[in-house]
PDB file of C-alpha atoms in Angstrom:
ATOM      1  CA  MET A   1      80.370-162.046-193.821  1.00 46.00           C
ATOM      2  CA  SER A   2      81.110-158.663-195.391  1.00 42.00           C
ATOM      3  CA  LEU A   3      78.010-157.211-193.760  1.00 36.00           C
ATOM      4  CA  LEU A   4      79.244-158.357-190.345  1.00 40.00           C
ATOM      5  CA  LEU A   5      82.603-156.725-190.934  1.00 39.00           C
ATOM      6  CA  VAL A   6      81.012-153.437-192.012  1.00 41.00           C
ATOM      7  CA  VAL A   7      78.651-153.424-189.012  1.00 43.00           C
ATOM      8  CA  GLY A   8      81.560-154.299-186.696  1.00 47.00           C
ATOM      9  CA  LEU A   9      83.721-151.490-188.043  1.00 42.00           C
ATOM     10  CA  HIS A  10      80.956-148.908-187.704  1.00 43.00           C
ATOM     11  CA  SER A  11      79.690-150.081-184.343  1.00 46.00           C
ATOM     12  CA  CYS A  12      80.291-147.924-181.280  1.00 47.00           C
ATOM     13  CA  LYS A  13      81.691-150.883-179.365  1.00 47.00           C
ATOM     14  CA  THR A  14      84.984-152.481-180.214  1.00 49.00           C
ATOM     15  CA  ILE A  15      85.336-156.248-180.330  1.00 44.00           C
ATOM     16  CA  SER A  16      87.444-156.192-177.153  1.00 42.00           C
ATOM     17  CA  SER A  17      84.723-154.144-175.414  1.00 42.00           C
ATOM     18  CA  LEU A  18      82.194-156.800-176.310  1.00 43.00           C
ATOM     19  CA  PHE A  19      84.503-159.662-175.303  1.00 41.00           C
ATOM     20  CA  TYR A  20      85.434-158.203-171.892  1.00 39.00           C
ATOM     21  CA  SER A  21      82.032-156.551-171.226  1.00 44.00           C
ATOM     22  CA  ALA A  22      83.783-153.177-171.041  1.00 44.00           C
ATOM     23  CA  ASN A  23      82.240-149.735-171.427  1.00 46.00           C
ATOM     24  CA  THR A  24      78.914-150.830-169.983  1.00 58.00           C
ATOM     25  CA  GLN A  25      76.649-148.347-168.272  1.00 64.00           C
ATOM     26  CA  ASP A  26      74.569-149.382-165.300  1.00 73.00           C
ATOM     27  CA  LYS A  27      72.945-147.855-162.251  1.00 84.00           C
ATOM     28  CA  PHE A  28      72.864-149.581-158.889  1.00 87.00           C
ATOM     29  CA  PRO A  29      70.124-148.747-156.352  1.00 90.00           C
ATOM     30  CA  SER A  30      72.555-149.086-153.418  1.00 89.00           C
ATOM     31  CA  LYS A  31      76.078-150.060-152.376  1.00 89.00           C
ATOM     32  CA  GLU A  32      74.751-153.387-151.158  1.00 90.00           C
ATOM     33  CA  ILE A  33      73.314-154.283-154.566  1.00 90.00           C
ATOM     34  CA  TYR A  34      76.501-153.070-156.276  1.00 89.00           C
ATOM     35  CA  ILE A  35      78.589-155.393-154.074  1.00 89.00           C
ATOM     36  CA  GLU A  36      76.151-158.283-154.447  1.00 89.00           C
ATOM     37  CA  LYS A  37      76.058-157.987-158.223  1.00 88.00           C
ATOM     38  CA  LEU A  38      79.776-157.440-158.805  1.00 85.00           C
ATOM     39  CA  PHE A  39      81.704-158.938-155.890  1.00 81.00           C
ATOM     40  CA  SER A  40      79.747-161.255-153.618  1.00 69.00           C
ATOM     41  CA  LYS A  41      80.884-164.481-155.240  1.00 74.00           C
ATOM     42  CA  LYS A  42      84.615-163.761-154.974  1.00 79.00           C
ATOM     43  CA  TYR A  43      85.390-161.074-152.441  1.00 85.00           C
ATOM     44  CA  PRO A  44      84.131-160.436-148.904  1.00 89.00           C
ATOM     45  CA  LYS A  45      82.123-157.220-148.832  1.00 87.00           C
ATOM     46  CA  GLU A  46      84.459-155.653-146.257  1.00 90.00           C
ATOM     47  CA  LYS A  47      87.244-155.710-148.871  1.00 92.00           C
ATOM     48  CA  VAL A  48      85.311-153.339-151.163  1.00 91.00           C
ATOM     49  CA  VAL A  49      85.846-149.704-150.207  1.00 92.00           C
ATOM     50  CA  PHE A  50      83.688-146.734-151.139  1.00 93.00           C
ATOM     51  CA  LEU A  51      85.369-143.384-150.778  1.00 92.00           C
ATOM     52  CA  SER A  52      83.728-140.032-150.282  1.00 91.00           C
ATOM     53  CA  ASP A  53      83.492-137.962-153.443  1.00 90.00           C
ATOM     54  CA  ILE A  54      86.379-135.771-152.230  1.00 91.00           C
ATOM     55  CA  GLU A  55      88.602-138.807-151.508  1.00 92.00           C
ATOM     56  CA  LEU A  56      87.634-140.342-154.836  1.00 92.00           C
ATOM     57  CA  SER A  57      88.598-137.107-156.573  1.00 91.00           C
ATOM     58  CA  SER A  58      92.022-137.285-154.901  1.00 91.00           C
ATOM     59  CA  VAL A  59      92.460-140.904-156.067  1.00 93.00           C
ATOM     60  CA  GLY A  60      91.302-139.823-159.533  1.00 91.00           C
ATOM     61  CA  ASP A  61      94.026-137.171-159.582  1.00 92.00           C
ATOM     62  CA  ASP A  62      96.594-139.839-158.686  1.00 91.00           C
ATOM     63  CA  ILE A  63      95.250-142.125-161.415  1.00 90.00           C
ATOM     64  CA  LEU A  64      95.655-139.386-164.019  1.00 91.00           C
ATOM     65  CA  ASP A  65      98.940-137.943-162.768  1.00 92.00           C
ATOM     66  CA  LYS A  66     100.636-141.315-162.301  1.00 92.00           C
ATOM     67  CA  ARG A  67      98.802-143.146-165.101  1.00 91.00           C
ATOM     68  CA  LEU A  68      97.620-145.841-162.702  1.00 91.00           C
ATOM     69  CA  SER A  69      95.481-148.754-163.808  1.00 86.00           C
ATOM     70  CA  THR A  70      94.063-151.522-161.591  1.00 91.00           C
ATOM     71  CA  TYR A  71      96.692-151.077-158.844  1.00 94.00           C
ATOM     72  CA  TYR A  72      97.024-148.101-156.509  1.00 95.00           C
ATOM     73  CA  GLY A  73      99.817-149.298-154.251  1.00 96.00           C
ATOM     74  CA  ILE A  74     100.860-151.339-151.234  1.00 96.00           C
ATOM     75  CA  VAL A  75     100.610-150.328-147.579  1.00 96.00           C
ATOM     76  CA  ASN A  76     102.039-151.657-144.337  1.00 94.00           C
ATOM     77  CA  GLY A  77     102.000-149.681-141.134  1.00 90.00           C
ATOM     78  CA  ASP A  78     103.387-146.270-141.956  1.00 91.00           C
ATOM     79  CA  SER A  79     104.935-147.249-145.298  1.00 94.00           C
ATOM     80  CA  PHE A  80     103.343-146.912-148.730  1.00 95.00           C
ATOM     81  CA  VAL A  81     104.729-147.782-152.144  1.00 95.00           C
ATOM     82  CA  SER A  82     102.811-146.447-155.130  1.00 95.00           C
ATOM     83  CA  ALA A  83     102.050-148.596-158.157  1.00 95.00           C
ATOM     84  CA  ASP A  84     103.435-145.760-160.275  1.00 94.00           C
ATOM     85  CA  GLN A  85     106.802-147.526-159.873  1.00 93.00           C
ATOM     86  CA  LEU A  86     105.584-150.283-162.184  1.00 93.00           C
ATOM     87  CA  THR A  87     106.857-150.153-165.744  1.00 92.00           C
ATOM     88  CA  VAL A  88     103.492-151.433-166.981  1.00 91.00           C
ATOM     89  CA  LYS A  89     100.905-150.034-164.576  1.00 88.00           C
ATOM     90  CA  SER A  90      98.468-152.919-165.064  1.00 87.00           C
ATOM     91  CA  CYS A  91     100.880-155.877-164.983  1.00 90.00           C
ATOM     92  CA  GLN A  92      99.925-158.572-162.472  1.00 91.00           C
ATOM     93  CA  GLY A  93     103.454-160.002-162.357  1.00 92.00           C
ATOM     94  CA  GLN A  94     104.983-156.606-161.657  1.00 94.00           C
ATOM     95  CA  ILE A  95     102.611-155.796-158.773  1.00 95.00           C
ATOM     96  CA  ALA A  96     103.267-159.244-157.229  1.00 94.00           C
ATOM     97  CA  ARG A  97     107.020-158.633-157.563  1.00 94.00           C
ATOM     98  CA  LEU A  98     106.650-155.135-156.083  1.00 95.00           C
ATOM     99  CA  TYR A  99     104.696-156.684-153.191  1.00 95.00           C
ATOM    100  CA  ARG A 100     107.565-159.068-152.452  1.00 94.00           C
ATOM    101  CA  GLN A 101     110.130-156.258-152.742  1.00 95.00           C
ATOM    102  CA  PHE A 102     108.042-154.126-150.387  1.00 95.00           C
ATOM    103  CA  LYS A 103     107.762-156.998-147.916  1.00 93.00           C
ATOM    104  CA  GLU A 104     111.543-157.523-148.012  1.00 93.00           C
ATOM    105  CA  LYS A 105     112.153-153.763-147.698  1.00 92.00           C
ATOM    106  CA  ASP A 106     114.113-153.749-150.948  1.00 94.00           C
ATOM    107  CA  GLU A 107     116.106-150.523-151.283  1.00 93.00           C
ATOM    108  CA  ARG A 108     115.369-150.290-155.014  1.00 93.00           C
ATOM    109  CA  ILE A 109     111.780-149.216-154.402  1.00 95.00           C
ATOM    110  CA  VAL A 110     110.639-145.826-153.219  1.00 94.00           C
ATOM    111  CA  MET A 111     108.627-145.964-150.015  1.00 93.00           C
ATOM    112  CA  ASN A 112     106.558-143.052-148.834  1.00 91.00           C
ATOM    113  CA  ASP A 113     105.043-142.317-145.475  1.00 92.00           C
ATOM    114  CA  THR A 114     101.335-143.163-145.361  1.00 90.00           C
ATOM    115  CA  SER A 115     100.634-139.734-143.904  1.00 85.00           C
ATOM    116  CA  ASP A 116     101.574-138.363-147.347  1.00 85.00           C
ATOM    117  CA  VAL A 117      98.630-140.259-148.895  1.00 88.00           C
ATOM    118  CA  GLU A 118      95.447-138.840-147.403  1.00 85.00           C
ATOM    119  CA  VAL A 119      93.054-141.493-148.722  1.00 89.00           C
ATOM    120  CA  LEU A 120      94.816-144.310-146.832  1.00 90.00           C
ATOM    121  CA  LYS A 121      93.504-142.978-143.515  1.00 84.00           C
ATOM    122  CA  SER A 122      89.935-143.989-144.331  1.00 82.00           C
ATOM    123  CA  LEU A 123      90.727-147.574-145.408  1.00 89.00           C
ATOM    124  CA  LYS A 124      90.974-149.130-141.905  1.00 84.00           C
ATOM    125  CA  LEU A 125      93.934-151.360-142.632  1.00 92.00           C
ATOM    126  CA  ASP A 126      95.614-153.936-140.409  1.00 91.00           C
ATOM    127  CA  SER A 127      99.118-152.629-139.684  1.00 90.00           C
ATOM    128  CA  ASN A 128     100.379-156.214-139.378  1.00 92.00           C
ATOM    129  CA  LYS A 129      99.461-156.966-142.986  1.00 95.00           C
ATOM    130  CA  HIS A 130     100.916-155.909-146.329  1.00 96.00           C
ATOM    131  CA  THR A 131      97.845-154.614-148.122  1.00 97.00           C
ATOM    132  CA  ILE A 132      97.541-154.160-151.874  1.00 97.00           C
ATOM    133  CA  ILE A 133      95.089-151.446-152.837  1.00 96.00           C
ATOM    134  CA  PHE A 134      93.280-152.249-156.087  1.00 95.00           C
ATOM    135  CA  LEU A 135      91.292-149.843-158.272  1.00 95.00           C
ATOM    136  CA  TYR A 136      88.069-151.162-159.788  1.00 92.00           C
ATOM    137  CA  SER A 137      85.307-149.967-162.081  1.00 90.00           C
ATOM    138  CA  TYR A 138      82.740-152.306-163.584  1.00 89.00           C
ATOM    139  CA  LYS A 139      83.022-150.227-166.772  1.00 86.00           C
ATOM    140  CA  LEU A 140      86.411-151.827-167.414  1.00 82.00           C
ATOM    141  CA  GLY A 141      84.722-155.214-167.600  1.00 71.00           C
ATOM    142  CA  ARG A 142      86.098-158.648-166.808  1.00 72.00           C
ATOM    143  CA  LEU A 143      89.641-157.707-167.778  1.00 68.00           C
ATOM    144  CA  SER A 144      90.035-155.548-164.661  1.00 73.00           C
ATOM    145  CA  LYS A 145      88.655-158.263-162.392  1.00 79.00           C
ATOM    146  CA  SER A 146      90.939-160.884-163.916  1.00 85.00           C
ATOM    147  CA  LYS A 147      93.965-158.732-163.062  1.00 90.00           C
ATOM    148  CA  ILE A 148      92.769-158.432-159.461  1.00 91.00           C
ATOM    149  CA  ASP A 149      91.961-162.156-159.225  1.00 91.00           C
ATOM    150  CA  SER A 150      95.372-163.132-160.545  1.00 91.00           C
ATOM    151  CA  VAL A 151      97.263-161.136-157.920  1.00 94.00           C
ATOM    152  CA  ILE A 152      95.064-162.323-155.056  1.00 93.00           C
ATOM    153  CA  GLU A 153      95.521-165.936-156.179  1.00 92.00           C
ATOM    154  CA  GLN A 154      99.322-165.487-156.308  1.00 92.00           C
ATOM    155  CA  LEU A 155      99.588-163.884-152.871  1.00 94.00           C
ATOM    156  CA  GLN A 156      96.726-165.276-150.783  1.00 90.00           C
ATOM    157  CA  LYS A 157      98.964-167.979-149.282  1.00 90.00           C
ATOM    158  CA  GLU A 158     101.152-165.302-147.709  1.00 91.00           C
ATOM    159  CA  ASP A 159     100.256-165.024-144.005  1.00 91.00           C
ATOM    160  CA  ASP A 160     100.593-161.271-143.943  1.00 93.00           C
ATOM    161  CA  PHE A 161      98.813-160.484-147.245  1.00 96.00           C
ATOM    162  CA  ASP A 162      95.626-158.445-147.375  1.00 96.00           C
ATOM    163  CA  TYR A 163      93.856-156.330-149.954  1.00 96.00           C
ATOM    164  CA  ARG A 164      91.218-153.664-150.482  1.00 95.00           C
ATOM    165  CA  ILE A 165      89.360-152.817-153.656  1.00 94.00           C
ATOM    166  CA  ILE A 166      88.515-149.144-154.133  1.00 94.00           C
ATOM    167  CA  SER A 167      85.356-148.754-156.156  1.00 93.00           C
ATOM    168  CA  LEU A 168      85.576-145.965-158.712  1.00 92.00           C
ATOM    169  CA  ASP A 169      81.847-146.164-159.481  1.00 92.00           C
ATOM    170  CA  ASN A 170      80.350-143.648-157.024  1.00 87.00           C
ATOM    171  CA  GLN A 171      78.378-141.844-159.718  1.00 85.00           C
ATOM    172  CA  ASP A 172      76.556-145.075-160.663  1.00 86.00           C
ATOM    173  CA  ILE A 173      75.409-145.923-157.120  1.00 87.00           C
ATOM    174  CA  LEU A 174      72.197-144.079-156.348  1.00 77.00           C
ATOM    175  CA  VAL A 175      72.096-144.471-152.549  1.00 69.00           C
ATOM    176  CA  ARG A 176      75.473-144.344-150.803  1.00 58.00           C
TER     177      ARG A 176
END
């Protein structure tokens, strides 16, 4: 037992990394194989979005500047509300609540014009739907997917709900 503890403490991977399959490194021959391996059982492939490297860099800047995690924001027509308004940036309950506030046009939230968020132009969104934009990297493991699943399960019964999942894994996809 002591040997296990010593090995565990000196291992490069934490117990939570092992449990959630986080910090893995993989290469995918193509976008199609990436989607098939990571998403095909749960999400339609058209919901997974691959950005250009320049767009991904812009999203990366937002992630760092606003300390975003899992959720990017919510869009409808020409209105966008950033997930940076969440107290806990990765809280499923808070993003679902923010979605409902956004839908009801609650004055307590800050809405921006979509033209202020360049990356939204390339997502091809339905202006009749309230669309949550998720952030995903397989390197975050099952924990990230469970946070996405939870929100989709809570909101999928809403007639005007939609979502997109932005892949953050460009560098691990060989043919894009």
